[in-house]
CSV table of C-alpha atoms in Angstrom, one decimal:
chain,number,residue,atom,x,y,z
A,1,MET,CA,77.9,114.3,136.1
A,2,PRO,CA,78.0,111.7,133.3
A,3,LEU,CA,76.0,112.2,130.0
A,4,SER,CA,73.9,109.2,130.9
A,5,ALA,CA,72.2,111.3,133.5
A,6,HIS,CA,70.9,113.7,130.9
A,7,GLN,CA,68.1,113.6,128.4
A,8,LEU,CA,69.1,112.8,124.8
A,9,ARG,CA,67.2,114.2,121.8
A,10,THR,CA,67.7,113.3,118.1
A,11,SER,CA,68.1,116.2,115.6
A,12,ILE,CA,67.1,115.9,112.0
A,13,ALA,CA,68.0,118.3,109.2
A,14,VAL,CA,65.3,119.0,106.6
A,15,SER,CA,65.5,121.2,103.5
A,16,ASP,CA,61.9,122.6,103.8
A,17,ILE,CA,60.4,123.0,107.2
A,18,GLU,CA,56.9,123.4,105.9
A,19,GLU,CA,57.1,120.1,103.9
A,20,ALA,CA,58.6,118.5,107.0
A,21,VAL,CA,55.8,119.7,109.2
A,22,ALA,CA,53.3,118.2,106.8
A,23,PHE,CA,55.2,114.9,107.1
A,24,TYR,CA,56.0,114.7,110.8
A,25,GLU,CA,52.7,116.1,112.0
A,26,GLY,CA,50.3,115.1,109.2
A,27,LYS,CA,51.6,111.6,108.3
A,28,LEU,CA,53.4,110.5,111.4
A,29,GLY,CA,51.0,112.2,113.8
A,30,LEU,CA,53.7,113.7,116.0
A,31,GLU,CA,52.8,116.6,118.2
A,32,ALA,CA,55.0,119.7,118.1
A,33,LEU,CA,55.9,120.8,121.6
A,34,TRP,CA,57.4,124.1,120.5
A,35,SER,CA,58.8,125.8,117.5
A,36,GLY,CA,61.6,128.4,117.0
A,37,PRO,CA,64.2,129.7,114.7
A,38,SER,CA,66.8,127.7,112.8
A,39,ALA,CA,69.8,129.7,111.8
A,40,HIS,CA,68.2,132.7,110.1
A,41,ILE,CA,64.8,131.1,109.5
A,42,ALA,CA,62.0,132.2,111.9
A,43,GLY,CA,59.9,129.2,112.7
A,44,GLY,CA,62.5,127.0,111.0
A,45,SER,CA,62.6,124.3,113.7
A,46,ARG,CA,60.2,122.1,115.7
A,47,VAL,CA,60.6,119.9,118.7
A,48,TYR,CA,58.3,116.8,118.7
A,49,GLY,CA,57.3,114.7,121.6
A,50,SER,CA,57.4,111.0,121.7
A,51,GLY,CA,57.4,108.5,124.5
A,52,GLY,CA,56.3,111.1,127.1
A,53,GLY,CA,58.8,113.9,126.4
A,54,PRO,CA,60.7,115.9,123.8
A,55,ALA,CA,62.4,113.4,121.5
A,56,LEU,CA,62.9,114.8,118.0
A,57,ASN,CA,64.3,118.2,116.9
A,58,VAL,CA,63.6,118.9,113.2
A,59,TYR,CA,65.3,122.0,111.8
A,60,GLN,CA,65.7,123.5,108.3
A,61,SER,CA,69.3,123.2,107.1
A,62,ALA,CA,71.3,122.9,103.9
A,63,THR,CA,72.7,119.6,105.2
A,64,ALA,CA,69.4,117.8,105.0
A,65,GLY,CA,69.3,114.2,103.9
A,66,LYS,CA,73.1,113.8,103.6
A,67,THR,CA,73.3,110.4,105.4
A,68,GLN,CA,71.9,107.0,104.4
A,69,ALA,CA,72.1,105.7,108.0
A,70,THR,CA,69.0,105.2,110.2
A,71,LEU,CA,68.8,108.3,112.4
A,72,ALA,CA,66.2,107.3,114.9
A,73,VAL,CA,64.2,104.2,115.9
A,74,TRP,CA,60.8,103.9,117.5
A,75,TYR,CA,60.4,100.7,119.6
A,76,VAL,CA,56.8,99.6,119.3
A,77,ASP,CA,54.6,96.8,120.7
A,78,ASP,CA,52.5,96.1,117.6
A,79,LEU,CA,54.6,96.7,114.6
A,80,ASP,CA,52.0,95.5,112.1
A,81,GLN,CA,49.4,97.9,113.5
A,82,ILE,CA,51.8,100.9,113.4
A,83,VAL,CA,53.0,100.0,109.9
A,84,ASP,CA,49.3,99.7,108.7
A,85,GLU,CA,48.4,103.1,110.3
A,86,LEU,CA,51.4,104.9,108.8
A,87,THR,CA,50.8,103.3,105.4
A,88,ALA,CA,47.2,104.5,105.5
A,89,SER,CA,48.6,108.0,106.3
A,90,GLY,CA,50.7,107.9,103.1
A,91,VAL,CA,54.1,106.8,104.6
A,92,GLU,CA,56.0,104.5,102.2
A,93,PHE,CA,58.3,101.8,103.7
A,94,VAL,CA,61.7,101.3,102.3
A,95,ARG,CA,62.8,97.9,101.0
A,96,TYR,CA,66.5,97.0,100.9
A,97,ASP,CA,67.7,94.5,98.3
A,98,GLN,CA,69.8,92.7,100.9
A,99,PHE,CA,66.8,91.9,103.2
A,100,GLU,CA,63.7,89.8,102.7
A,101,HIS,CA,60.5,91.8,103.4
A,102,ASP,CA,56.9,90.8,103.9
A,103,ALA,CA,54.0,92.5,102.1
A,104,ARG,CA,54.1,95.4,104.5
A,105,GLY,CA,57.8,96.0,104.1
A,106,ILE,CA,58.7,94.4,107.5
A,107,THR,CA,61.9,92.3,107.8
A,108,PRO,CA,63.3,90.0,110.5
A,109,ARG,CA,65.7,91.8,112.6
A,110,ALA,CA,69.2,90.4,113.3
A,111,GLY,CA,69.1,88.8,116.8
A,112,GLY,CA,65.3,88.4,116.7
A,113,GLY,CA,62.3,90.7,116.4
A,114,ARG,CA,61.3,92.6,113.3
A,115,ILE,CA,62.0,96.0,111.7
A,116,ALA,CA,60.6,98.3,109.1
A,117,TRP,CA,62.2,101.5,107.6
A,118,PHE,CA,60.7,104.7,106.2
A,119,GLN,CA,62.1,108.0,105.1
A,120,ASP,CA,61.0,111.6,105.4
A,121,PRO,CA,60.8,113.9,102.3
A,122,ASP,CA,64.5,114.6,102.5
A,123,GLY,CA,65.5,110.9,102.6
A,124,ASN,CA,66.3,110.9,106.3
A,125,THR,CA,65.8,107.2,107.4
A,126,PHE,CA,63.8,106.1,110.5
A,127,ALA,CA,62.9,102.6,111.7
A,128,LEU,CA,60.2,100.9,113.7
A,129,GLU,CA,61.3,97.9,115.7
A,130,ALA,CA,59.5,95.3,117.7
A,131,ASP,CA,60.7,92.3,119.7
A,132,VAL,CA,58.1,90.0,118.2
């Protein structure tokens, strides 16, 4: 059976699971579907739901925040509203020198649409994208 027939979940390494829980649940408003151990850390991981199913595995690891690449993208209908809600929750949006950003931190996306980036406390980068 090809991999395309199976669910895919993104895994994100964090250095402090409690700080990550405060960010992912408190600021992003994600719901933890379950928690479990990570390596030798009891309660060191969480699986968060998004889009109707499990989507994001967050686990404590020494490898946290080691990449500058965007690790996951949420595709949203109303980018302005989501950015405003997250900003009100304390999320800060990243501005890259090579792109023009509006006052909210949103930039035109290559090929059309718009995008905004933010990071968790470990510097893991996420994006919000919309086609308009």
